[in-house]
Short mmCIF file of C-alpha atoms and ligand atoms in Angstrom, two decimals:
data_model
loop_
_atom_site.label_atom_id
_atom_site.label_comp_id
_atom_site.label_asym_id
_atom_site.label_seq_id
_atom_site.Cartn_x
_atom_site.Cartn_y
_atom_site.Cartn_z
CA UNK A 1 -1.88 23.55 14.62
CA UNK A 2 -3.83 20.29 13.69
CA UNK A 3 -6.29 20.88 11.73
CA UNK A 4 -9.92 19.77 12.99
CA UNK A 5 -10.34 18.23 9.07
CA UNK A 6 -10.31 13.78 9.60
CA UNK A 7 -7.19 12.64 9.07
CA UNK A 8 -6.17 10.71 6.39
CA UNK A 9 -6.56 6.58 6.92
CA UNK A 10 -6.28 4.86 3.43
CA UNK A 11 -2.63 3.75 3.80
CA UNK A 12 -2.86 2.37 7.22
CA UNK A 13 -6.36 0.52 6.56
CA UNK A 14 -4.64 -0.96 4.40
CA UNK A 15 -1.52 -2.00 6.69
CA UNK A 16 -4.55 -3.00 9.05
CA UNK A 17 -5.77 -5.33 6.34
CA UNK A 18 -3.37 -6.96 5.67
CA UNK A 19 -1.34 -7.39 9.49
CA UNK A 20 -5.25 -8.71 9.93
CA UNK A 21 -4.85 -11.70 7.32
CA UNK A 22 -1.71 -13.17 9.50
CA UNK A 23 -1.23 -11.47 12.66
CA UNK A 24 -4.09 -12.17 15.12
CA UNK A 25 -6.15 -9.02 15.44
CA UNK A 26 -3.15 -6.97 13.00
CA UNK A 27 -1.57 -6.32 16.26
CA UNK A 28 0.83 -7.99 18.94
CA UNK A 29 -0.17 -7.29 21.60
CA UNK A 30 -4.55 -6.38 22.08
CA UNK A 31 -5.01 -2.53 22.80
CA UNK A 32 -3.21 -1.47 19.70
CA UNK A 33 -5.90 -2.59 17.92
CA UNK A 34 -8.62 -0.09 19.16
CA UNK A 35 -11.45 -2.50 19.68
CA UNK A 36 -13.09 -0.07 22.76
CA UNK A 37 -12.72 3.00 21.06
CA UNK A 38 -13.19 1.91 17.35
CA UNK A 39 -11.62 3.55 14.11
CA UNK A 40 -8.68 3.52 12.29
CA UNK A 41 -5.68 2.44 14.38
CA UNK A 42 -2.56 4.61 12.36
CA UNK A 43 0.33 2.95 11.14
CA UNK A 44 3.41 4.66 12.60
CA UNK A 45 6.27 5.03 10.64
CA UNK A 46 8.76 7.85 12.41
CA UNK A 47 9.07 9.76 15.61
CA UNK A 48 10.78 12.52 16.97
CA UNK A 49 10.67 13.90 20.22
CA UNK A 50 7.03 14.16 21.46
CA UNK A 51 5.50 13.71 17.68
CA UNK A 52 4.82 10.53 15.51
CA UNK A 53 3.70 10.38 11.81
CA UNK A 54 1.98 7.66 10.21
CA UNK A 55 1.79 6.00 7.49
CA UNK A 56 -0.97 8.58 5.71
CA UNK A 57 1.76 11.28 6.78
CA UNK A 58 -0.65 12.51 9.84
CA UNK A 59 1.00 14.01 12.38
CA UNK A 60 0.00 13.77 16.06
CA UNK A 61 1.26 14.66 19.46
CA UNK A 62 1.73 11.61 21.24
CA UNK A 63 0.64 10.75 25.18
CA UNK A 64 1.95 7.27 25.50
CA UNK A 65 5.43 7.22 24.32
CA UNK A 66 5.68 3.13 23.81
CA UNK A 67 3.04 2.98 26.76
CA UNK A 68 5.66 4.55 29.02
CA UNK A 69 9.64 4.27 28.08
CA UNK A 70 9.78 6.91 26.10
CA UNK A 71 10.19 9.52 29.02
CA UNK A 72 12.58 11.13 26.80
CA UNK A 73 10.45 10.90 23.44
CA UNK A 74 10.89 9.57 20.52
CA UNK A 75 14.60 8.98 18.75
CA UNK A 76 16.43 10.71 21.09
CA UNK A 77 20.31 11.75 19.80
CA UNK A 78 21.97 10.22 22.93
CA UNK A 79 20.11 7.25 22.58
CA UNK A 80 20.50 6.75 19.48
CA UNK A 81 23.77 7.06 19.18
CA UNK A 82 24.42 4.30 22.33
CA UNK A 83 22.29 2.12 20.32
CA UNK A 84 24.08 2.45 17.07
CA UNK A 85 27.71 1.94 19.16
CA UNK A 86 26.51 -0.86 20.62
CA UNK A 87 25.22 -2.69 17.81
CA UNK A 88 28.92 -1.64 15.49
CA UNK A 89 30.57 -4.25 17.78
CA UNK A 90 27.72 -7.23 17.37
CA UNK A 91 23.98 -7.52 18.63
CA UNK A 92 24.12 -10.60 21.50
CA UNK A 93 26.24 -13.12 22.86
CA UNK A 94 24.50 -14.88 25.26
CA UNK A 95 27.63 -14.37 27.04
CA UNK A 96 28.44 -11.58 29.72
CA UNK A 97 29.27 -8.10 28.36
CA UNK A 98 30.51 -5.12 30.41
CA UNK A 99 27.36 -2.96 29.95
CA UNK A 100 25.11 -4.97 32.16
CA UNK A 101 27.19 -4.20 35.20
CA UNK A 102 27.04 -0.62 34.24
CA UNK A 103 23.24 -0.59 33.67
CA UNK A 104 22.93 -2.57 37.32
CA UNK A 105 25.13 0.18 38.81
CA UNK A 106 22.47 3.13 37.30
CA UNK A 107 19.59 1.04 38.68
CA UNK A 108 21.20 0.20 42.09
CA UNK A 109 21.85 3.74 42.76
CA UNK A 110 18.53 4.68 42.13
CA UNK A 111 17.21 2.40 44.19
CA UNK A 112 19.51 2.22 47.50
CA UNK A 113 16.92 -0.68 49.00
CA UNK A 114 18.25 -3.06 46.30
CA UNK A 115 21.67 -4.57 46.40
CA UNK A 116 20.78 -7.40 43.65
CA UNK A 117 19.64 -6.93 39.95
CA UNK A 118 18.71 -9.35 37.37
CA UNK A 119 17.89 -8.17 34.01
CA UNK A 120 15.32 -10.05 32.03
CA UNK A 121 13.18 -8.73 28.57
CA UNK A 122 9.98 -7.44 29.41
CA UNK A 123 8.16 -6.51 32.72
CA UNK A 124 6.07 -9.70 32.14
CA UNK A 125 8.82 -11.85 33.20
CA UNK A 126 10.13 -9.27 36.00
CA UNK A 127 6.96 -9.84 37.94
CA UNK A 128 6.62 -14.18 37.22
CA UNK A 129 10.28 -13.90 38.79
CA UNK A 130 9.50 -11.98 41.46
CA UNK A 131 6.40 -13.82 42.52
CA UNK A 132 8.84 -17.20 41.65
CA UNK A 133 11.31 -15.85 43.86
CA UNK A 134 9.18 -14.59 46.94
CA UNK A 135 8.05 -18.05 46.79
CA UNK A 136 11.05 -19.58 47.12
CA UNK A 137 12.22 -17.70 50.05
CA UNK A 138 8.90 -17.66 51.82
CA UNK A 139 8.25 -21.37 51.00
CA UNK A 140 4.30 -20.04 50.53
CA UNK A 141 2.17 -20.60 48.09
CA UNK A 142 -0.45 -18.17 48.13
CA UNK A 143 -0.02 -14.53 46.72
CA UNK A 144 -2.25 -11.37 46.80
CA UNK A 145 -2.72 -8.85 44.10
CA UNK A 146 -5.19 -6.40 43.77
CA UNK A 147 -8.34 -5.62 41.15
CA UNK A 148 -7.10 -3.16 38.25
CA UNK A 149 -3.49 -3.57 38.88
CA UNK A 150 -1.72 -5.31 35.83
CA UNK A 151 1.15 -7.20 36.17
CA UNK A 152 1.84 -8.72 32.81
CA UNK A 153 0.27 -11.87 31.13
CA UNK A 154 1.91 -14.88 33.28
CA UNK A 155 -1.02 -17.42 34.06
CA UNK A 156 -1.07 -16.97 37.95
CA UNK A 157 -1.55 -13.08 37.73
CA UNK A 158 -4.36 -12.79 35.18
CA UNK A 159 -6.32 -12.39 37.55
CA UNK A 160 -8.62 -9.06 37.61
CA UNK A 161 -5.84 -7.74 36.03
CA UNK A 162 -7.10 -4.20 34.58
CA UNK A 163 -6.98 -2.50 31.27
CA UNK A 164 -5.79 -4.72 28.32
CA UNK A 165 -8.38 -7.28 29.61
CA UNK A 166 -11.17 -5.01 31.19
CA UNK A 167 -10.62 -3.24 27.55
CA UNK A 168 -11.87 -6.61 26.19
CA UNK A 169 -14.40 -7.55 28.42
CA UNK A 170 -12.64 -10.52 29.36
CA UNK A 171 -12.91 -11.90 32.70
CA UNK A 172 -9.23 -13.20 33.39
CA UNK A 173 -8.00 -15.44 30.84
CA UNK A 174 -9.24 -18.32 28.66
CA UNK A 175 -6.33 -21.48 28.94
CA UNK A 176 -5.88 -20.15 32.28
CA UNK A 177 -7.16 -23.19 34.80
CA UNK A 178 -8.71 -22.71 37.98
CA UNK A 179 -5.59 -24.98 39.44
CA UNK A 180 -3.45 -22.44 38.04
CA UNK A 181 -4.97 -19.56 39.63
CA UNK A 182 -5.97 -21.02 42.63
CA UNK A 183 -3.58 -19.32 44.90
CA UNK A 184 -3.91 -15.92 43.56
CA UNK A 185 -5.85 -13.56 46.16
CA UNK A 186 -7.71 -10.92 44.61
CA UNK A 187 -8.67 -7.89 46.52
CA UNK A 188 -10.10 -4.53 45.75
CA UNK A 189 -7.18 -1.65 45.64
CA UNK A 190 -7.22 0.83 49.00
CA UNK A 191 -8.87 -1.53 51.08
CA UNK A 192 -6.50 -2.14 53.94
CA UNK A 193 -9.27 -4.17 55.70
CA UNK A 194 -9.46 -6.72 53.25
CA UNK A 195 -6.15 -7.33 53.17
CA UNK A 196 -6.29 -7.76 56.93
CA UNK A 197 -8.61 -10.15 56.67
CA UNK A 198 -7.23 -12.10 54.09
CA UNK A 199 -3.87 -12.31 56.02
CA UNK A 200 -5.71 -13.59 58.51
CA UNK A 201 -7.80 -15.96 56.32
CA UNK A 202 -4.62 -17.52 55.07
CA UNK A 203 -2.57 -17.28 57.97
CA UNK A 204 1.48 -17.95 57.26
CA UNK A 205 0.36 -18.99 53.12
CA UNK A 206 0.63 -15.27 51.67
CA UNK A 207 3.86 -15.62 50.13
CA UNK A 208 4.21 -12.08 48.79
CA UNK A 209 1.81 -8.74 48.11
CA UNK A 210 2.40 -7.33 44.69
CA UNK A 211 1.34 -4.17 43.73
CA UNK A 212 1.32 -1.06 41.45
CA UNK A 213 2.52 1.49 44.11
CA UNK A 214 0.32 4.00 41.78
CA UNK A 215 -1.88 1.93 39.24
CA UNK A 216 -1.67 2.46 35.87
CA UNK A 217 -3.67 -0.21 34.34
CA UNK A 218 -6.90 0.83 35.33
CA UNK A 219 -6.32 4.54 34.30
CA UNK A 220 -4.09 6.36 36.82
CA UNK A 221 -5.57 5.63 40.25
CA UNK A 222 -3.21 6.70 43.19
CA UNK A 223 -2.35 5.06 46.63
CA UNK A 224 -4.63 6.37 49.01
CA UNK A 225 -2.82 8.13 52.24
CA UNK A 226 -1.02 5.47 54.72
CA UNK A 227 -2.53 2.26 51.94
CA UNK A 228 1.48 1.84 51.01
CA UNK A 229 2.52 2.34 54.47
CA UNK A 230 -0.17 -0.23 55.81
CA UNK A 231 1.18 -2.65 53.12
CA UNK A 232 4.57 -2.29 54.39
CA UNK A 233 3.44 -3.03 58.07
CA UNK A 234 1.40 -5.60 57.67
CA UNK A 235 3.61 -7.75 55.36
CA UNK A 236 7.10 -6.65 57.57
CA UNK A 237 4.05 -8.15 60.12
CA UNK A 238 3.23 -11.44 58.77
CA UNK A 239 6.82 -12.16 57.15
CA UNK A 240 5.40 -11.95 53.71
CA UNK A 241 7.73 -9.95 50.61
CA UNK A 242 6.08 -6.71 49.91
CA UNK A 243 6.78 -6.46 45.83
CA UNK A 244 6.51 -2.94 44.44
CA UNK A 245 5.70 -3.42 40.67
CA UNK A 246 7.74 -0.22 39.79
CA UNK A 247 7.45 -1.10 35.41
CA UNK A 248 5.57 1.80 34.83
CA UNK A 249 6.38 4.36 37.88
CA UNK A 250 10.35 3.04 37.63
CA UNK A 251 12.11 6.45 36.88
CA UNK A 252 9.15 8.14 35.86
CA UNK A 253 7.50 9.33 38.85
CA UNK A 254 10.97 10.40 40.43
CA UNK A 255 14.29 8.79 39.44
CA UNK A 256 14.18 6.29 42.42
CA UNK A 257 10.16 5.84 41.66
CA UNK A 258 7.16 5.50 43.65
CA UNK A 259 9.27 4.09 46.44
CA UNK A 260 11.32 7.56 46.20
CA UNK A 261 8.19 9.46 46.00
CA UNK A 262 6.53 7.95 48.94
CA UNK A 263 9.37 7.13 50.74
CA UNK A 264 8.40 3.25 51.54
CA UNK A 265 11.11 -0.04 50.75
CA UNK A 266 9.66 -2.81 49.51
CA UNK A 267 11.30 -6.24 49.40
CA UNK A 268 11.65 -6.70 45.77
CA UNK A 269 10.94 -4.59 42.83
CA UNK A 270 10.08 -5.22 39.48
CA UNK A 271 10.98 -2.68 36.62
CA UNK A 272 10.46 -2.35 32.98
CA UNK A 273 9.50 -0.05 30.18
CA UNK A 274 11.75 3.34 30.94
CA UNK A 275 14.81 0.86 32.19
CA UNK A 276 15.16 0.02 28.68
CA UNK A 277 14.54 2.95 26.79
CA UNK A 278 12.39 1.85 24.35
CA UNK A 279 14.07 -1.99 23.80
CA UNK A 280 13.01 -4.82 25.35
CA UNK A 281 14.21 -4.61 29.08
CA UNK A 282 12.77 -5.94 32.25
CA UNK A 283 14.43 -6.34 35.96
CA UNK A 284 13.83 -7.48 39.61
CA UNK A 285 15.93 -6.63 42.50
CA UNK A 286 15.89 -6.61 46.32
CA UNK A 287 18.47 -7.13 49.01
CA UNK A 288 21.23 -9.80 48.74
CA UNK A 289 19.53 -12.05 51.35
CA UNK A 290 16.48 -12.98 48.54
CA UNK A 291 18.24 -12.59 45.52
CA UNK A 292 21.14 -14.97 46.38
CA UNK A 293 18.58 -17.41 46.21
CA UNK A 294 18.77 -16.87 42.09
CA UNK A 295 20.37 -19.55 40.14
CA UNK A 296 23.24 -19.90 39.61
CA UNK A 297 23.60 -18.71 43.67
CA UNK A 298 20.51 -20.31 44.99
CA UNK A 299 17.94 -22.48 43.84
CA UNK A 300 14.99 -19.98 42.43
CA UNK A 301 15.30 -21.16 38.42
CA UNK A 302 15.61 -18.38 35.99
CA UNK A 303 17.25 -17.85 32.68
CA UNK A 304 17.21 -15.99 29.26
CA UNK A 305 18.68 -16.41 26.07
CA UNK A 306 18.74 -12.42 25.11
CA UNK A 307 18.15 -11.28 28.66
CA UNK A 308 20.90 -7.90 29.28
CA UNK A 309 21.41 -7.81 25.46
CA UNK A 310 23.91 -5.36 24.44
CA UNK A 311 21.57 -2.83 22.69
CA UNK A 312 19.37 -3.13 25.22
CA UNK A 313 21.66 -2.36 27.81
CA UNK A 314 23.13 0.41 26.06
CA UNK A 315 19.90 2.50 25.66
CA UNK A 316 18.95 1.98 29.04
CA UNK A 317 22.13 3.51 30.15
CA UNK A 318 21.77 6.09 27.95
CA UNK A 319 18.00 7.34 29.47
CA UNK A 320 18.88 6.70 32.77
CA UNK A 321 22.20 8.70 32.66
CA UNK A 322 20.10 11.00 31.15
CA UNK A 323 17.81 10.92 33.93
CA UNK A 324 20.45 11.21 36.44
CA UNK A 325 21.93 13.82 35.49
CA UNK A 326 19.10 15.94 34.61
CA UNK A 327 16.61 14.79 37.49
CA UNK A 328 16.89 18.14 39.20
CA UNK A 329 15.30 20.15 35.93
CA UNK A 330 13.56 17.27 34.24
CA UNK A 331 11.42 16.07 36.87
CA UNK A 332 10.40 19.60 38.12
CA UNK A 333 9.47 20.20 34.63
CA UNK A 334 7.40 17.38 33.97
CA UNK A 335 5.60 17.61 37.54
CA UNK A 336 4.50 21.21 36.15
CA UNK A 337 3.64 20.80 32.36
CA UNK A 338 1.41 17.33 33.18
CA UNK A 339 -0.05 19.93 35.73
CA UNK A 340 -0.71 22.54 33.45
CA UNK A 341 -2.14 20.06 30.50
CA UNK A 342 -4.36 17.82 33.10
CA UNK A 343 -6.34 20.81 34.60
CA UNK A 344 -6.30 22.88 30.82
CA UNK A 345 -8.26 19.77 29.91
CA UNK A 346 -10.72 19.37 32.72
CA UNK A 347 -11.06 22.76 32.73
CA UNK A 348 -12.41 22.44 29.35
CA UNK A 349 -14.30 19.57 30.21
CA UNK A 350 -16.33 21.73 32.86
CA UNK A 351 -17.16 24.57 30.32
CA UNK A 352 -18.55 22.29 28.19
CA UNK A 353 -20.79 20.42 30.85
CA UNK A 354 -19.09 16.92 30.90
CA UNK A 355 -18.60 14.65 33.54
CA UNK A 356 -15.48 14.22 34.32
CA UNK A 357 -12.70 13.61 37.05
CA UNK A 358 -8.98 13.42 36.44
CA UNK A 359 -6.51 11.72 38.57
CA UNK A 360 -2.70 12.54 38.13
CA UNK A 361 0.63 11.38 39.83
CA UNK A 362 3.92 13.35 38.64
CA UNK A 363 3.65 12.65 34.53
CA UNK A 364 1.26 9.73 34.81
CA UNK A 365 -2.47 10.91 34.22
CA UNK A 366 -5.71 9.73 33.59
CA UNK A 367 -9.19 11.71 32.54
CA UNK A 368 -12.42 9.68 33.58
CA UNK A 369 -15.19 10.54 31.85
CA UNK A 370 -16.98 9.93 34.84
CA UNK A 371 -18.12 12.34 38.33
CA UNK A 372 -15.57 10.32 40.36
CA UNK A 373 -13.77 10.27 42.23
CA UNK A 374 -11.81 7.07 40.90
CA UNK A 375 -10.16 5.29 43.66
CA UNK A 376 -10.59 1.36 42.90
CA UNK A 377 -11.52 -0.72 40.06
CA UNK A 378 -15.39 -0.36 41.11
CA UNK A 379 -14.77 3.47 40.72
CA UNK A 380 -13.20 3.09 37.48
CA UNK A 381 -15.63 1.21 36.27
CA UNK A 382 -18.25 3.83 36.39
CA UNK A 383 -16.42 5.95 33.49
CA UNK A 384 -18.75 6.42 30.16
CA UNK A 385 -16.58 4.33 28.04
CA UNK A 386 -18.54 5.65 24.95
CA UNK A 387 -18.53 9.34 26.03
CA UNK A 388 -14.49 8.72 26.02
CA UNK A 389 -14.48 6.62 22.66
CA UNK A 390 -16.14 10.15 21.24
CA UNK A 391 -13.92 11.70 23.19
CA UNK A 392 -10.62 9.57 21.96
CA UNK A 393 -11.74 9.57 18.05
CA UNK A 394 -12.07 13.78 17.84
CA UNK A 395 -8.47 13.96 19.69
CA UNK A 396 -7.11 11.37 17.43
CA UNK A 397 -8.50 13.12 14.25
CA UNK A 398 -7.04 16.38 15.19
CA UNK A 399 -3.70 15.21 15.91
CA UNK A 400 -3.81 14.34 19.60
CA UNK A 401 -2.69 10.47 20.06
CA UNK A 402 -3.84 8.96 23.29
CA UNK A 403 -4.11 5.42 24.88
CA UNK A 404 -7.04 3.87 23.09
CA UNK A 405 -8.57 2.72 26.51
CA UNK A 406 -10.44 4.52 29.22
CA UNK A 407 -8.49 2.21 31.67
CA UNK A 408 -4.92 3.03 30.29
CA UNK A 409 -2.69 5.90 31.93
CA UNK A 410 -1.46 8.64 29.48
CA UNK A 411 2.38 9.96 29.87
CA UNK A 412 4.03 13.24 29.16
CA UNK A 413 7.88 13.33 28.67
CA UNK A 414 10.75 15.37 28.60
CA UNK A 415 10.18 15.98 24.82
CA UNK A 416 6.58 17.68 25.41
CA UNK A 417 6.64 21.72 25.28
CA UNK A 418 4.28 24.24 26.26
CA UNK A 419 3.07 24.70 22.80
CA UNK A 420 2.12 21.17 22.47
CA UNK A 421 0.46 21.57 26.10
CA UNK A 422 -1.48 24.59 24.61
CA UNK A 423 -2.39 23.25 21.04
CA UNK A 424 -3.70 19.90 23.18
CA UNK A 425 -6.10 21.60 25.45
CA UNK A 426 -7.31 23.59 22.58
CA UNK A 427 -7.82 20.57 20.50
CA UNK A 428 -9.75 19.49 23.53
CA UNK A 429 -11.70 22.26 23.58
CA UNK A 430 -13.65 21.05 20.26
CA UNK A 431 -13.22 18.04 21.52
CA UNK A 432 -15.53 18.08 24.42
CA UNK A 433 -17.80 19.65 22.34
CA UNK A 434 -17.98 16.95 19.65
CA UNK A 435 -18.27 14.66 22.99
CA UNK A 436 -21.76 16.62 24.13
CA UNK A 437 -23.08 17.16 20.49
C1 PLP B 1 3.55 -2.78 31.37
C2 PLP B 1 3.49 -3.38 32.72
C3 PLP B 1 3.84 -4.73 32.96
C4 PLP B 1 4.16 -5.68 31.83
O1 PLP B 1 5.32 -5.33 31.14
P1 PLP B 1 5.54 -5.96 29.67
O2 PLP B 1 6.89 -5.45 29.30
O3 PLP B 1 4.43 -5.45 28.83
O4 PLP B 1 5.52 -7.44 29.82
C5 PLP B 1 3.86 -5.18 34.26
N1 PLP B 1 3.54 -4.37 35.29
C6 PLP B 1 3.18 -3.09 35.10
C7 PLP B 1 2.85 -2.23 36.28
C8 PLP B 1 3.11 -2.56 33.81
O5 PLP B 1 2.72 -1.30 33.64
#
């Protein structure tokens, strides 16, 4: 049991301190660096399972598990041990190597509406090639995304674009120009009208609808009833490519993801984070009829120098067999403990008289520290980001690690067990009250 003594921060200030004097912020990429919650950000030095220590030797239980790969938690044995094979016989050779068929043949069968795969290295560059691709095949320009939903940092889709830059207060992008983002269609998330009416606004330009089947990047905010299955008619409608941005919900929410869940094909769908096991791994698919129009078959441009790397291949084999072959126990399991720890901790919230609303798909969760309910970005946007900085800072000091951002989704994994279910809604308990007090 954590103890509810602060924890320990001298060694990683100092880390801080100095990442700070060459590294913009100390960190690589923004929310790391806890600028809306303040504190200490800890230095991690080793995982295992669902625990990470840091560099003052703290020890926490951790809810986002590299932000989302990590279904099966840290250093896992069988991933591990694909990594370390891999890398024996040489780390790249920007040259073909049998392991990127076998990853495509995991990822295909997971998803029967794809026939194509191409593997790039991050989920950034899944969804610029997607967009590039439904482009291509449309021959439209214009493309419609919706507020809070985050599709990495390419210039065209930085656009209301949720957590890591409603975290900073920054609206869009600086170096983005207007030209640049001019055919970017923003609408609020939910809405079916709007998007009827921008359809009809830009009639025959909408080359493609991307979206986070179930957002994470504004906090966890769910589909509401018949919004996917609107999307899918009205884009199977207007000839546009629906594009399911499946990086986070890819294999978590069921093996074949959101479009599993819900039961929905999109045209093309972009993966990342769990697909690569905790390396660098991004992808796009759809049927053969777009994605022959992928250089070297067609004339979409796209290329990488380290894209379907060895390693990375080999530890996204190694989760996804996982997966497969445990779906029937692991997703059960995860469906029940993220149950079990969500309510534990609004349950506590209640006792203790906060405001608060919780919204939860599968092992993908968020608590808003607000009446709710949280349905949109507007919704969101309500949440007492100070209440949950309190909130965030007693967790953290007691051992609980969460996403340092009201508007990020926490994960539970495979590695989590009851106790650490128990100990966190306990933690919570003093929690809320250091929240009120
Ligand atoms: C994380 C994420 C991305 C970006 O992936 P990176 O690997 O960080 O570039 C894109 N879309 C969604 C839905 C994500 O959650």
């Amino acid at each position: 049991m954590p103890s509810m003594t602060s924890r320990k921060v001298e060694q990683s200030r100092r880390l801080q301190q100095r990442a700070e004097s060459m590294i913009p912020g100390g960190v690589n990429s923004p929310v790391r660096a806890f600028r809306s919650v303040g504190g200490d950000p800890p230095f991690i030095v080793r995982g295992k399972g669902s625990h990470i220590w840091d560099a003052d030797e703290n020890e926490f239980i951790d809810y986002i598990g590299s932000w989302g790969p990590l279904i099966l938690g840290h250093a896992d044995p069988g991933v591990l041990d694909a990594i370390l094979g891999a890398a024996c016989n040489g780390t790249s050779f920007g040259a073909s190597t049998p392991s990127e068929a076998d990853l495509a043949e995991l990822v295909l069968s997971a998803f029967p509406h794809m026939q194509k795969v191409r593997f790039v290295s991050s989920g950034t560059e899944a969804t610029m090639s997607a967009i590039r691709l439904a482009r291509a095949y449309t021959k439209r320009k214009y493309i419609m995304k919706f507020e809070g939903c985050y599709h990495g940092h390419a210039d065209a889709l930085l656009v209301k674009a949720g957590s890591g830059v409603a975290t900073l207060g920054i609206p869009g992008s600086a170096g983005v120009p207007e030209e640049f983002i001019q055919f970017t269609v923003a609408l609020p998330f939910n809405d079916v009208q709007a998007v009827e009416h921008a359809f009809h606004k830009f009639k025959h330009q909408i080359a493609c609808v991307i979206v986070e089947p179930v957002v994470g990047n504004m906090g966890c905010v769910p589909a509401a009833d018949d919004y996917l299955v609107a999307l899918r008619l009205i884009t199977e409608r207007e000839r546009s490519v629906l594009i399911f941005d499946e990086v986070m919900t890819g294999f978590r929410l069921a093996f074949g993801g959101a479009q599993e869940l819900y039961n929905i094909r999109p045209d093309l769908t972009t993966m990342g984070k769990i697909i690569g096991g905790g390396l660098p791994v991004g992808a796009y698919g759809g049927p053969s009829e777009i994605m022959n129009l992928v250089a070297p078959l067609g004339p979409m441009y796209q290329a990488g120098t380290l894209s379907g790397n060895p390693l990375a291949m080999a530890a996204g084999i190694a989760t996804l067999k996982h997966l497969q072959d445990h779906k029937q126990e692991i997703y059960p399991r995860l469906e029940t403990l993220s149950g079990k720890l969500v309510e534990g901790v609004a349950a506590a919230a209640k006792e203790a008289g906060v405001a608060l609303c919780h919204n939860r798909v599968g092992s993908m969760f968020t608590w808003f520290f607000t009446q709710g309910p949280v349905t949109d970005w507007d919704s969101a946007s309500k949440s007492n980001t100070e209440a949950f900085g309190k909130f965030f800072r007693a967790m953290l000091d007691s051992g609980i690690y969460l996403p340092p951002s009201q508007y990020e989704a926490a994960f539970l994994g495979a590695a989590h067990t009851e106790q650490d279910v128990e100990q966190t809604i306990a933690v919570a308990k003093q929690a809320f009250a250091a929240v009120r007090g």
